[in-house]
Amino acid sequence: MLGVAIPVESSGEEASGSKFVAINSGRAGFPVLRTSRFCIQCAAKPETVNKVCEIVKSQLALGPDTLVTPESKFSALGADSLDTVEIVMGLEEEFGITVEEDSSHNITTVQEAADLIDKLVEKKGVA
Amino acid sequence: MPDEVEDKILLSQYAKLLSPEEKEDISRMGGDKLQKHALITRTLVRTTLARYSQERPESLKFRKNKYGKPEVEWQPRAHQVPPSLHFNLSHTSSLIACGVTIDSPVGIDVEEKQRKMRNDILSFAKRYLSSQEVEYLCALKDPEIQRQELLKLWTLKEAYVKALGRGFSGAPFKDFTIHLRAMGDLKSLNEESDIVLEASGNIAGVSSTWQFALFELANSHYAAICMEQNDNSNEVDSSGMIKLKAWKTIPYIEDECISGTDSIVKIIGSVSF
């Protein structure tokens, strides 16, 4: 997935809004134009997904031959419940967020984790 | 113990027992080792349940309860009441455990004794355990003992939530405390058992009592079981202890009763082997 940030002049608008337009490859492989002010597609940013993959690989001590994709289920990667919770704690520290206990246990895939992280990070930013 | 099963012919025999959905799930696993592990897991569940019922391993059907807990979907048979067998599974990379009970919901959890925590033990505990459990851990000075006790508490808590079968939202870890006699506070709870559950008010609808036991398996794993206490249960002897029989099994190859051997050593709880 590619992420390209292009500074955009926003005329007459409040500077609190994002000024960047990110071009990402959506899941279907087509480029999706996405501004941060609107969420046309609610999928997580690729950087978030990549970071989650990294943390998961590290927590589960996965070798280079194990493929980790956004759809990868933690349990399918060999995580038990303690691993899942430890992964979530690692993500909390990495992104500076707090995940509710329910979610800590219930996040099952990389994508779910990344989506939740981006949502929480955004909420944090707005507050 | 999955590493003991290498034989490809044996593994292909196992595959014959599985449903198409199970095979599909397995094919989605990340890598050969994980796929083998999943195959052995499903085989263990099927062969274990088959030995306690009239079903053949390959004809068992499974479903999930509304909270996602797997259970058997017994097929109606003429003139037969479906067995009230309950089961629960737990695994680590090096051990797969399947617990089966009659008439009593059960939860089981296993963890490697040597398993290291990635996070700081007390930070982790404060984040996920109840305040009394955190207090207990904080009072232990040796970090290695802290780590061990954390694992023990974790497996017991997991076993309870899995036995309850309502998912983690049904019993958030912070909302209940596992009291171990070693903690020294059981006298105030007036309890005879060595492991006592204290649940706060918001664990809705929990009126049954639960029995726990914690033991060491194969000198390498902590294993916790939790069972609903049931007056009619066959699972409990006259002194109220869970009657536990344990086998070390490789489906179709080996079946060794390890109760009473040093492969299974009780740590704490109301269980007799």
mmCIF file of N, CA and C in Angstrom, chain A:
data_model
loop_
_atom_site.group_PDB
_atom_site.id
_atom_site.type_symbol
_atom_site.label_atom_id
_atom_site.label_comp_id
_atom_site.label_asym_id
_atom_site.label_seq_id
_atom_site.Cartn_x
_atom_site.Cartn_y
_atom_site.Cartn_z
ATOM 1 N N MET A 1 0.851 -1.207 0.000
ATOM 2 C CA MET A 1 0.000 0.000 0.000
ATOM 3 C C MET A 1 0.872 1.238 0.000
ATOM 4 N N LEU A 2 0.487 2.256 -0.757
ATOM 5 C CA LEU A 2 1.261 3.484 -0.791
ATOM 6 C C LEU A 2 0.573 4.579 -0.011
ATOM 7 N N GLY A 3 1.317 5.354 0.705
ATOM 8 C CA GLY A 3 0.709 6.531 1.318
ATOM 9 C C GLY A 3 1.485 7.725 0.850
ATOM 10 N N VAL A 4 0.834 8.676 0.258
ATOM 11 C CA VAL A 4 1.525 9.879 -0.219
ATOM 12 C C VAL A 4 0.839 11.079 0.377
ATOM 13 N N ALA A 5 1.589 11.933 1.040
ATOM 14 C CA ALA A 5 0.968 13.117 1.630
ATOM 15 C C ALA A 5 1.261 14.325 0.764
ATOM 16 N N ILE A 6 0.211 15.027 0.362
ATOM 17 C CA ILE A 6 0.373 16.210 -0.482
ATOM 18 C C ILE A 6 -0.200 17.400 0.266
ATOM 19 N N PRO A 7 0.615 18.347 0.608
ATOM 20 C CA PRO A 7 0.064 19.519 1.308
ATOM 21 C C PRO A 7 -0.929 20.241 0.406
ATOM 22 N N VAL A 8 -2.038 20.612 0.976
ATOM 23 C CA VAL A 8 -3.089 21.291 0.214
ATOM 24 C C VAL A 8 -3.422 22.581 0.906
ATOM 25 N N GLU A 9 -3.496 23.650 0.153
ATOM 26 C CA GLU A 9 -3.900 24.926 0.750
ATOM 27 C C GLU A 9 -5.378 24.895 1.041
ATOM 28 N N SER A 10 -5.788 25.157 2.256
ATOM 29 C CA SER A 10 -7.220 25.246 2.524
ATOM 30 C C SER A 10 -7.560 26.712 2.690
ATOM 31 N N SER A 11 -8.347 27.203 1.742
ATOM 32 C CA SER A 11 -8.589 28.643 1.740
ATOM 33 C C SER A 11 -9.719 28.999 2.680
ATOM 34 N N GLY A 12 -9.479 29.886 3.564
ATOM 35 C CA GLY A 12 -10.538 30.420 4.418
ATOM 36 C C GLY A 12 -11.055 29.456 5.460
ATOM 37 N N GLU A 13 -10.413 28.357 5.614
ATOM 38 C CA GLU A 13 -10.930 27.399 6.604
ATOM 39 C C GLU A 13 -10.070 27.429 7.848
ATOM 40 N N GLU A 14 -10.627 26.971 8.892
ATOM 41 C CA GLU A 14 -9.917 26.932 10.164
ATOM 42 C C GLU A 14 -8.724 25.989 10.070
ATOM 43 N N ALA A 15 -7.626 26.383 10.645
ATOM 44 C CA ALA A 15 -6.414 25.563 10.557
ATOM 45 C C ALA A 15 -6.487 24.277 11.365
ATOM 46 N N SER A 16 -7.564 24.103 12.112
ATOM 47 C CA SER A 16 -7.639 22.883 12.924
ATOM 48 C C SER A 16 -7.837 21.650 12.055
ATOM 49 N N GLY A 17 -8.416 21.878 10.864
ATOM 50 C CA GLY A 17 -8.619 20.722 9.996
ATOM 51 C C GLY A 17 -7.307 20.273 9.393
ATOM 52 N N SER A 18 -7.311 19.049 8.967
ATOM 53 C CA SER A 18 -6.089 18.536 8.351
ATOM 54 C C SER A 18 -5.893 19.173 6.995
ATOM 55 N N LYS A 19 -4.655 19.372 6.650
ATOM 56 C CA LYS A 19 -4.391 19.967 5.347
ATOM 57 C C LYS A 19 -3.799 18.960 4.379
ATOM 58 N N PHE A 20 -3.836 17.722 4.770
ATOM 59 C CA PHE A 20 -3.188 16.747 3.915
ATOM 60 C C PHE A 20 -4.199 15.860 3.220
ATOM 61 N N VAL A 21 -3.901 15.519 2.030
ATOM 62 C CA VAL A 21 -4.700 14.544 1.321
ATOM 63 C C VAL A 21 -3.820 13.320 1.145
ATOM 64 N N ALA A 22 -4.281 12.214 1.652
ATOM 65 C CA ALA A 22 -3.461 11.007 1.529
ATOM 66 C C ALA A 22 -4.044 10.120 0.449
ATOM 67 N N ILE A 23 -3.207 9.645 -0.414
ATOM 68 C CA ILE A 23 -3.666 8.702 -1.434
ATOM 69 C C ILE A 23 -3.221 7.321 -0.998
ATOM 70 N N ASN A 24 -4.204 6.500 -0.703
ATOM 71 C CA ASN A 24 -3.870 5.147 -0.249
ATOM 72 C C ASN A 24 -4.420 4.127 -1.222
ATOM 73 N N SER A 25 -3.842 2.981 -1.258
ATOM 74 C CA SER A 25 -4.488 1.876 -1.961
ATOM 75 C C SER A 25 -5.508 1.276 -1.030
ATOM 76 N N GLY A 26 -6.749 1.278 -1.479
ATOM 77 C CA GLY A 26 -7.774 0.625 -0.670
ATOM 78 C C GLY A 26 -7.643 -0.883 -0.788
ATOM 79 N N ARG A 27 -8.500 -1.575 -0.077
ATOM 80 C CA ARG A 27 -8.391 -3.036 -0.039
ATOM 81 C C ARG A 27 -8.537 -3.646 -1.417
ATOM 82 N N ALA A 28 -9.331 -3.016 -2.285
ATOM 83 C CA ALA A 28 -9.558 -3.609 -3.599
ATOM 84 C C ALA A 28 -8.369 -3.372 -4.510
ATOM 85 N N GLY A 29 -7.391 -2.644 -4.031
ATOM 86 C CA GLY A 29 -6.210 -2.399 -4.852
ATOM 87 C C GLY A 29 -6.345 -1.172 -5.715
ATOM 88 N N PHE A 30 -7.490 -0.489 -5.670
ATOM 89 C CA PHE A 30 -7.637 0.743 -6.431
ATOM 90 C C PHE A 30 -7.235 1.925 -5.568
ATOM 91 N N PRO A 31 -6.595 2.902 -6.157
ATOM 92 C CA PRO A 31 -6.232 4.063 -5.336
ATOM 93 C C PRO A 31 -7.495 4.741 -4.831
ATOM 94 N N VAL A 32 -7.506 5.120 -3.580
ATOM 95 C CA VAL A 32 -8.677 5.766 -2.991
ATOM 96 C C VAL A 32 -8.258 7.126 -2.493
ATOM 97 N N LEU A 33 -8.909 8.139 -2.988
ATOM 98 C CA LEU A 33 -8.595 9.476 -2.524
ATOM 99 C C LEU A 33 -9.302 9.691 -1.203
ATOM 100 N N ARG A 34 -8.562 10.049 -0.224
ATOM 101 C CA ARG A 34 -9.176 10.120 1.100
ATOM 102 C C ARG A 34 -8.651 11.343 1.830
ATOM 103 N N THR A 35 -9.524 12.207 2.251
ATOM 104 C CA THR A 35 -9.082 13.331 3.070
ATOM 105 C C THR A 35 -9.311 12.985 4.528
ATOM 106 N N SER A 36 -8.573 13.612 5.386
ATOM 107 C CA SER A 36 -8.755 13.296 6.794
ATOM 108 C C SER A 36 -9.955 14.002 7.379
ATOM 109 N N ARG A 37 -10.527 14.959 6.684
ATOM 110 C CA ARG A 37 -11.689 15.622 7.249
ATOM 111 C C ARG A 37 -12.928 14.770 7.045
ATOM 112 N N PHE A 38 -12.964 14.032 5.974
ATOM 113 C CA PHE A 38 -14.089 13.128 5.751
ATOM 114 C C PHE A 38 -13.549 11.721 5.808
ATOM 115 N N CYS A 39 -14.364 10.805 6.292
ATOM 116 C CA CYS A 39 -13.889 9.445 6.256
ATOM 117 C C CYS A 39 -14.723 8.681 5.247
ATOM 118 N N ILE A 40 -14.246 8.655 3.994
ATOM 119 C CA ILE A 40 -15.022 7.949 2.977
ATOM 120 C C ILE A 40 -14.889 6.455 3.209
ATOM 121 N N GLN A 41 -13.684 6.079 3.527
ATOM 122 C CA GLN A 41 -13.441 4.673 3.810
ATOM 123 C C GLN A 41 -12.943 4.610 5.234
ATOM 124 N N CYS A 42 -13.541 3.750 6.061
ATOM 125 C CA CYS A 42 -13.138 3.764 7.460
ATOM 126 C C CYS A 42 -12.030 2.786 7.798
ATOM 127 N N ALA A 43 -11.302 2.345 6.825
ATOM 128 C CA ALA A 43 -10.211 1.427 7.113
ATOM 129 C C ALA A 43 -9.049 2.192 7.733
ATOM 130 N N ALA A 44 -8.232 1.480 8.476
ATOM 131 C CA ALA A 44 -7.115 2.110 9.166
ATOM 132 C C ALA A 44 -6.038 2.518 8.177
ATOM 133 N N LYS A 45 -5.218 3.451 8.630
ATOM 134 C CA LYS A 45 -4.098 3.887 7.807
ATOM 135 C C LYS A 45 -3.114 2.724 7.651
ATOM 136 N N PRO A 46 -2.447 2.685 6.503
ATOM 137 C CA PRO A 46 -1.465 1.606 6.313
ATOM 138 C C PRO A 46 -0.356 1.616 7.355
ATOM 139 N N GLU A 47 0.048 2.834 7.785
ATOM 140 C CA GLU A 47 1.126 2.875 8.778
ATOM 141 C C GLU A 47 0.692 2.188 10.054
ATOM 142 N N THR A 48 -0.578 2.394 10.403
ATOM 143 C CA THR A 48 -1.107 1.768 11.619
ATOM 144 C C THR A 48 -1.093 0.254 11.466
ATOM 145 N N VAL A 49 -1.589 -0.198 10.324
ATOM 146 C CA VAL A 49 -1.625 -1.646 10.078
ATOM 147 C C VAL A 49 -0.217 -2.224 10.157
ATOM 148 N N ASN A 50 0.729 -1.530 9.547
ATOM 149 C CA ASN A 50 2.109 -2.029 9.559
ATOM 150 C C ASN A 50 2.675 -2.104 10.961
ATOM 151 N N LYS A 51 2.383 -1.064 11.749
ATOM 152 C CA LYS A 51 2.881 -1.043 13.120
ATOM 153 C C LYS A 51 2.278 -2.198 13.918
ATOM 154 N N VAL A 52 0.992 -2.430 13.707
ATOM 155 C CA VAL A 52 0.328 -3.528 14.424
ATOM 156 C C VAL A 52 0.982 -4.847 14.042
ATOM 157 N N CYS A 53 1.213 -5.039 12.749
ATOM 158 C CA CYS A 53 1.871 -6.276 12.293
ATOM 159 C C CYS A 53 3.210 -6.465 12.983
ATOM 160 N N GLU A 54 3.947 -5.356 13.077
ATOM 161 C CA GLU A 54 5.272 -5.419 13.723
ATOM 162 C C GLU A 54 5.168 -5.879 15.160
ATOM 163 N N ILE A 55 4.241 -5.247 15.894
ATOM 164 C CA ILE A 55 4.077 -5.558 17.315
ATOM 165 C C ILE A 55 3.597 -6.997 17.502
ATOM 166 N N VAL A 56 2.698 -7.421 16.631
ATOM 167 C CA VAL A 56 2.196 -8.793 16.711
ATOM 168 C C VAL A 56 3.326 -9.781 16.462
ATOM 169 N N LYS A 57 4.115 -9.499 15.416
ATOM 170 C CA LYS A 57 5.222 -10.409 15.081
ATOM 171 C C LYS A 57 6.186 -10.515 16.242
ATOM 172 N N SER A 58 6.412 -9.351 16.876
ATOM 173 C CA SER A 58 7.360 -9.329 17.979
ATOM 174 C C SER A 58 6.804 -10.074 19.195
ATOM 175 N N GLN A 59 5.559 -9.819 19.560
ATOM 176 C CA GLN A 59 4.954 -10.474 20.724
ATOM 177 C C GLN A 59 4.899 -11.987 20.541
ATOM 178 N N LEU A 60 4.559 -12.409 19.319
ATOM 179 C CA LEU A 60 4.401 -13.843 19.092
ATOM 180 C C LEU A 60 5.696 -14.497 18.625
ATOM 181 N N ALA A 61 6.758 -13.709 18.560
ATOM 182 C CA ALA A 61 8.069 -14.226 18.131
ATOM 183 C C ALA A 61 7.946 -15.000 16.819
ATOM 184 N N LEU A 62 7.329 -14.354 15.822
ATOM 185 C CA LEU A 62 7.094 -15.030 14.553
ATOM 186 C C LEU A 62 8.321 -14.914 13.665
ATOM 187 N N GLY A 63 8.625 -15.991 12.999
ATOM 188 C CA GLY A 63 9.764 -15.977 12.080
ATOM 189 C C GLY A 63 9.386 -15.309 10.768
ATOM 190 N N PRO A 64 10.393 -15.059 9.920
ATOM 191 C CA PRO A 64 10.134 -14.374 8.643
ATOM 192 C C PRO A 64 9.252 -15.188 7.696
ATOM 193 N N ASP A 65 9.152 -16.492 7.952
ATOM 194 C CA ASP A 65 8.333 -17.306 7.054
ATOM 195 C C ASP A 65 6.842 -17.255 7.384
ATOM 196 N N THR A 66 6.495 -16.607 8.496
ATOM 197 C CA THR A 66 5.074 -16.517 8.825
ATOM 198 C C THR A 66 4.502 -15.229 8.249
ATOM 199 N N LEU A 67 3.490 -15.393 7.403
ATOM 200 C CA LEU A 67 2.901 -14.236 6.750
ATOM 201 C C LEU A 67 1.879 -13.570 7.657
ATOM 202 N N VAL A 68 2.039 -12.281 7.886
ATOM 203 C CA VAL A 68 1.062 -11.554 8.688
ATOM 204 C C VAL A 68 0.406 -10.509 7.806
ATOM 205 N N THR A 69 -0.906 -10.640 7.633
ATOM 206 C CA THR A 69 -1.645 -9.681 6.797
ATOM 207 C C THR A 69 -2.703 -9.006 7.663
ATOM 208 N N PRO A 70 -3.342 -7.956 7.143
ATOM 209 C CA PRO A 70 -4.405 -7.321 7.923
ATOM 210 C C PRO A 70 -5.500 -8.296 8.329
ATOM 211 N N GLU A 71 -5.739 -9.285 7.502
ATOM 212 C CA GLU A 71 -6.805 -10.234 7.817
ATOM 213 C C GLU A 71 -6.358 -11.302 8.802
ATOM 214 N N SER A 72 -5.074 -11.337 9.101
ATOM 215 C CA SER A 72 -4.550 -12.404 9.976
ATOM 216 C C SER A 72 -5.244 -12.375 11.322
ATOM 217 N N LYS A 73 -5.747 -13.546 11.712
ATOM 218 C CA LYS A 73 -6.340 -13.658 13.048
ATOM 219 C C LYS A 73 -5.215 -13.950 14.031
ATOM 220 N N PHE A 74 -5.265 -13.307 15.177
ATOM 221 C CA PHE A 74 -4.234 -13.538 16.188
ATOM 222 C C PHE A 74 -4.163 -15.023 16.532
ATOM 223 N N SER A 75 -5.342 -15.633 16.702
ATOM 224 C CA SER A 75 -5.340 -17.045 17.102
ATOM 225 C C SER A 75 -4.719 -17.909 16.014
ATOM 226 N N ALA A 76 -4.924 -17.510 14.761
ATOM 227 C CA ALA A 76 -4.343 -18.279 13.658
ATOM 228 C C ALA A 76 -2.831 -18.108 13.603
ATOM 229 N N LEU A 77 -2.330 -17.099 14.293
ATOM 230 C CA LEU A 77 -0.882 -16.890 14.348
ATOM 231 C C LEU A 77 -0.282 -17.534 15.588
ATOM 232 N N GLY A 78 -1.129 -18.210 16.356
ATOM 233 C CA GLY A 78 -0.611 -18.910 17.536
ATOM 234 C C GLY A 78 -0.742 -18.148 18.837
ATOM 235 N N ALA A 79 -1.507 -17.060 18.815
ATOM 236 C CA ALA A 79 -1.657 -16.277 20.051
ATOM 237 C C ALA A 79 -2.672 -16.919 20.983
ATOM 238 N N ASP A 80 -2.325 -17.016 22.241
ATOM 239 C CA ASP A 80 -3.344 -17.408 23.212
ATOM 240 C C ASP A 80 -3.900 -16.133 23.854
ATOM 241 N N SER A 81 -4.757 -16.281 24.842
ATOM 242 C CA SER A 81 -5.434 -15.099 25.369
ATOM 243 C C SER A 81 -4.457 -14.125 26.007
ATOM 244 N N LEU A 82 -3.444 -14.656 26.631
ATOM 245 C CA LEU A 82 -2.468 -13.784 27.282
ATOM 246 C C LEU A 82 -1.690 -13.000 26.223
ATOM 247 N N ASP A 83 -1.362 -13.654 25.130
ATOM 248 C CA ASP A 83 -0.681 -12.967 24.024
ATOM 249 C C ASP A 83 -1.528 -11.824 23.499
ATOM 250 N N THR A 84 -2.815 -12.109 23.266
ATOM 251 C CA THR A 84 -3.703 -11.084 22.719
ATOM 252 C C THR A 84 -3.717 -9.863 23.614
ATOM 253 N N VAL A 85 -3.863 -10.104 24.904
ATOM 254 C CA VAL A 85 -3.924 -8.980 25.839
ATOM 255 C C VAL A 85 -2.588 -8.246 25.886
ATOM 256 N N GLU A 86 -1.498 -8.986 25.824
ATOM 257 C CA GLU A 86 -0.172 -8.348 25.814
ATOM 258 C C GLU A 86 0.029 -7.542 24.540
ATOM 259 N N ILE A 87 -0.457 -8.056 23.418
ATOM 260 C CA ILE A 87 -0.361 -7.311 22.165
ATOM 261 C C ILE A 87 -1.104 -5.991 22.320
ATOM 262 N N VAL A 88 -2.319 -6.071 22.866
ATOM 263 C CA VAL A 88 -3.122 -4.863 23.030
ATOM 264 C C VAL A 88 -2.413 -3.865 23.938
ATOM 265 N N MET A 89 -1.811 -4.378 24.992
ATOM 266 C CA MET A 89 -1.095 -3.477 25.903
ATOM 267 C C MET A 89 0.079 -2.811 25.189
ATOM 268 N N GLY A 90 0.758 -3.583 24.358
ATOM 269 C CA GLY A 90 1.856 -3.041 23.549
ATOM 270 C C GLY A 90 1.357 -1.961 22.600
ATOM 271 N N LEU A 91 0.170 -2.186 22.029
ATOM 272 C CA LEU A 91 -0.404 -1.209 21.106
ATOM 273 C C LEU A 91 -0.817 0.057 21.854
ATOM 274 N N GLU A 92 -1.345 -0.134 23.058
ATOM 275 C CA GLU A 92 -1.737 1.020 23.874
ATOM 276 C C GLU A 92 -0.530 1.907 24.116
ATOM 277 N N GLU A 93 0.583 1.270 24.465
ATOM 278 C CA GLU A 93 1.795 2.041 24.759
ATOM 279 C C GLU A 93 2.332 2.712 23.507
ATOM 280 N N GLU A 94 2.323 2.003 22.414
ATOM 281 C CA GLU A 94 2.856 2.526 21.157
ATOM 282 C C GLU A 94 2.071 3.732 20.676
ATOM 283 N N PHE A 95 0.741 3.651 20.781
ATOM 284 C CA PHE A 95 -0.105 4.698 20.211
ATOM 285 C C PHE A 95 -0.643 5.684 21.255
ATOM 286 N N GLY A 96 -0.324 5.442 22.498
ATOM 287 C CA GLY A 96 -0.788 6.345 23.553
ATOM 288 C C GLY A 96 -2.299 6.338 23.724
ATOM 289 N N ILE A 97 -2.906 5.175 23.648
ATOM 290 C CA ILE A 97 -4.362 5.085 23.781
ATOM 291 C C ILE A 97 -4.717 4.114 24.896
ATOM 292 N N THR A 98 -5.972 4.084 25.254
ATOM 293 C CA THR A 98 -6.454 3.087 26.204
ATOM 294 C C THR A 98 -7.589 2.307 25.563
ATOM 295 N N VAL A 99 -7.441 1.018 25.540
ATOM 296 C CA VAL A 99 -8.458 0.158 24.938
ATOM 297 C C VAL A 99 -9.319 -0.414 26.054
ATOM 298 N N GLU A 100 -10.619 -0.395 25.875
ATOM 299 C CA GLU A 100 -11.514 -0.986 26.881
ATOM 300 C C GLU A 100 -11.246 -2.470 27.025
ATOM 301 N N GLU A 101 -11.492 -2.958 28.251
ATOM 302 C CA GLU A 101 -11.130 -4.352 28.532
ATOM 303 C C GLU A 101 -11.805 -5.348 27.594
ATOM 304 N N ASP A 102 -13.099 -5.094 27.321
ATOM 305 C CA ASP A 102 -13.815 -5.966 26.374
ATOM 306 C C ASP A 102 -13.048 -6.128 25.097
ATOM 307 N N SER A 103 -12.697 -4.960 24.534
ATOM 308 C CA SER A 103 -12.002 -4.959 23.253
ATOM 309 C C SER A 103 -10.654 -5.635 23.367
ATOM 310 N N SER A 104 -9.999 -5.444 24.511
ATOM 311 C CA SER A 104 -8.673 -6.065 24.666
ATOM 312 C C SER A 104 -8.724 -7.548 24.395
ATOM 313 N N HIS A 105 -9.775 -8.168 24.879
ATOM 314 C CA HIS A 105 -9.875 -9.611 24.704
ATOM 315 C C HIS A 105 -10.481 -9.967 23.370
ATOM 316 N N ASN A 106 -11.250 -9.045 22.801
ATOM 317 C CA ASN A 106 -12.064 -9.404 21.642
ATOM 318 C C ASN A 106 -11.478 -9.043 20.303
ATOM 319 N N ILE A 107 -10.406 -8.315 20.288
ATOM 320 C CA ILE A 107 -9.777 -8.007 19.005
ATOM 321 C C ILE A 107 -9.219 -9.297 18.461
ATOM 322 N N THR A 108 -9.632 -9.632 17.245
ATOM 323 C CA THR A 108 -9.195 -10.932 16.734
ATOM 324 C C THR A 108 -8.247 -10.842 15.551
ATOM 325 N N THR A 109 -8.285 -9.718 14.819
ATOM 326 C CA THR A 109 -7.384 -9.615 13.663
ATOM 327 C C THR A 109 -6.556 -8.347 13.720
ATOM 328 N N VAL A 110 -5.533 -8.337 12.881
ATOM 329 C CA VAL A 110 -4.664 -7.162 12.747
ATOM 330 C C VAL A 110 -5.492 -5.955 12.320
ATOM 331 N N GLN A 111 -6.367 -6.187 11.340
ATOM 332 C CA GLN A 111 -7.188 -5.080 10.826
ATOM 333 C C GLN A 111 -8.069 -4.485 11.922
ATOM 334 N N GLU A 112 -8.709 -5.360 12.706
ATOM 335 C CA GLU A 112 -9.563 -4.869 13.796
ATOM 336 C C GLU A 112 -8.774 -4.003 14.758
ATOM 337 N N ALA A 113 -7.576 -4.464 15.084
ATOM 338 C CA ALA A 113 -6.728 -3.698 16.013
ATOM 339 C C ALA A 113 -6.407 -2.341 15.411
ATOM 340 N N ALA A 114 -6.006 -2.331 14.145
ATOM 341 C CA ALA A 114 -5.614 -1.089 13.490
ATOM 342 C C ALA A 114 -6.798 -0.124 13.395
ATOM 343 N N ASP A 115 -7.969 -0.645 13.041
ATOM 344 C CA ASP A 115 -9.164 0.203 12.944
ATOM 345 C C ASP A 115 -9.480 0.841 14.287
ATOM 346 N N LEU A 116 -9.423 0.032 15.330
ATOM 347 C CA LEU A 116 -9.731 0.538 16.665
ATOM 348 C C LEU A 116 -8.717 1.592 17.092
ATOM 349 N N ILE A 117 -7.457 1.332 16.799
ATOM 350 C CA ILE A 117 -6.395 2.277 17.167
ATOM 351 C C ILE A 117 -6.632 3.620 16.493
ATOM 352 N N ASP A 118 -6.883 3.584 15.203
ATOM 353 C CA ASP A 118 -7.077 4.852 14.487
ATOM 354 C C ASP A 118 -8.278 5.615 15.028
ATOM 355 N N LYS A 119 -9.320 4.876 15.350
ATOM 356 C CA LYS A 119 -10.518 5.518 15.914
ATOM 357 C C LYS A 119 -10.176 6.200 17.228
ATOM 358 N N LEU A 120 -9.448 5.477 18.090
ATOM 359 C CA LEU A 120 -9.114 6.015 19.408
ATOM 360 C C LEU A 120 -8.136 7.173 19.301
ATOM 361 N N VAL A 121 -7.196 7.069 18.362
ATOM 362 C CA VAL A 121 -6.216 8.144 18.192
ATOM 363 C C VAL A 121 -6.930 9.401 17.711
ATOM 364 N N GLU A 122 -7.893 9.193 16.798
ATOM 365 C CA GLU A 122 -8.636 10.333 16.265
ATOM 366 C C GLU A 122 -9.445 11.008 17.347
ATOM 367 N N LYS A 123 -10.081 10.165 18.164
ATOM 368 C CA LYS A 123 -10.892 10.701 19.268
ATOM 369 C C LYS A 123 -10.019 11.538 20.189
ATOM 370 N N LYS A 124 -8.850 11.020 20.435
ATOM 371 C CA LYS A 124 -7.897 11.699 21.310
ATOM 372 C C LYS A 124 -7.558 13.058 20.732
ATOM 373 N N GLY A 125 -7.319 13.088 19.418
ATOM 374 C CA GLY A 125 -6.934 14.323 18.738
ATOM 375 C C GLY A 125 -8.029 15.352 18.822
ATOM 376 N N VAL A 126 -9.256 14.917 18.652
ATOM 377 C CA VAL A 126 -10.395 15.850 18.639
ATOM 378 C C VAL A 126 -10.634 16.425 20.024
ATOM 379 N N ALA A 127 -10.536 15.614 21.031
ATOM 380 C CA ALA A 127 -10.752 16.096 22.404
ATOM 381 C C ALA A 127 -9.674 17.099 22.744
#
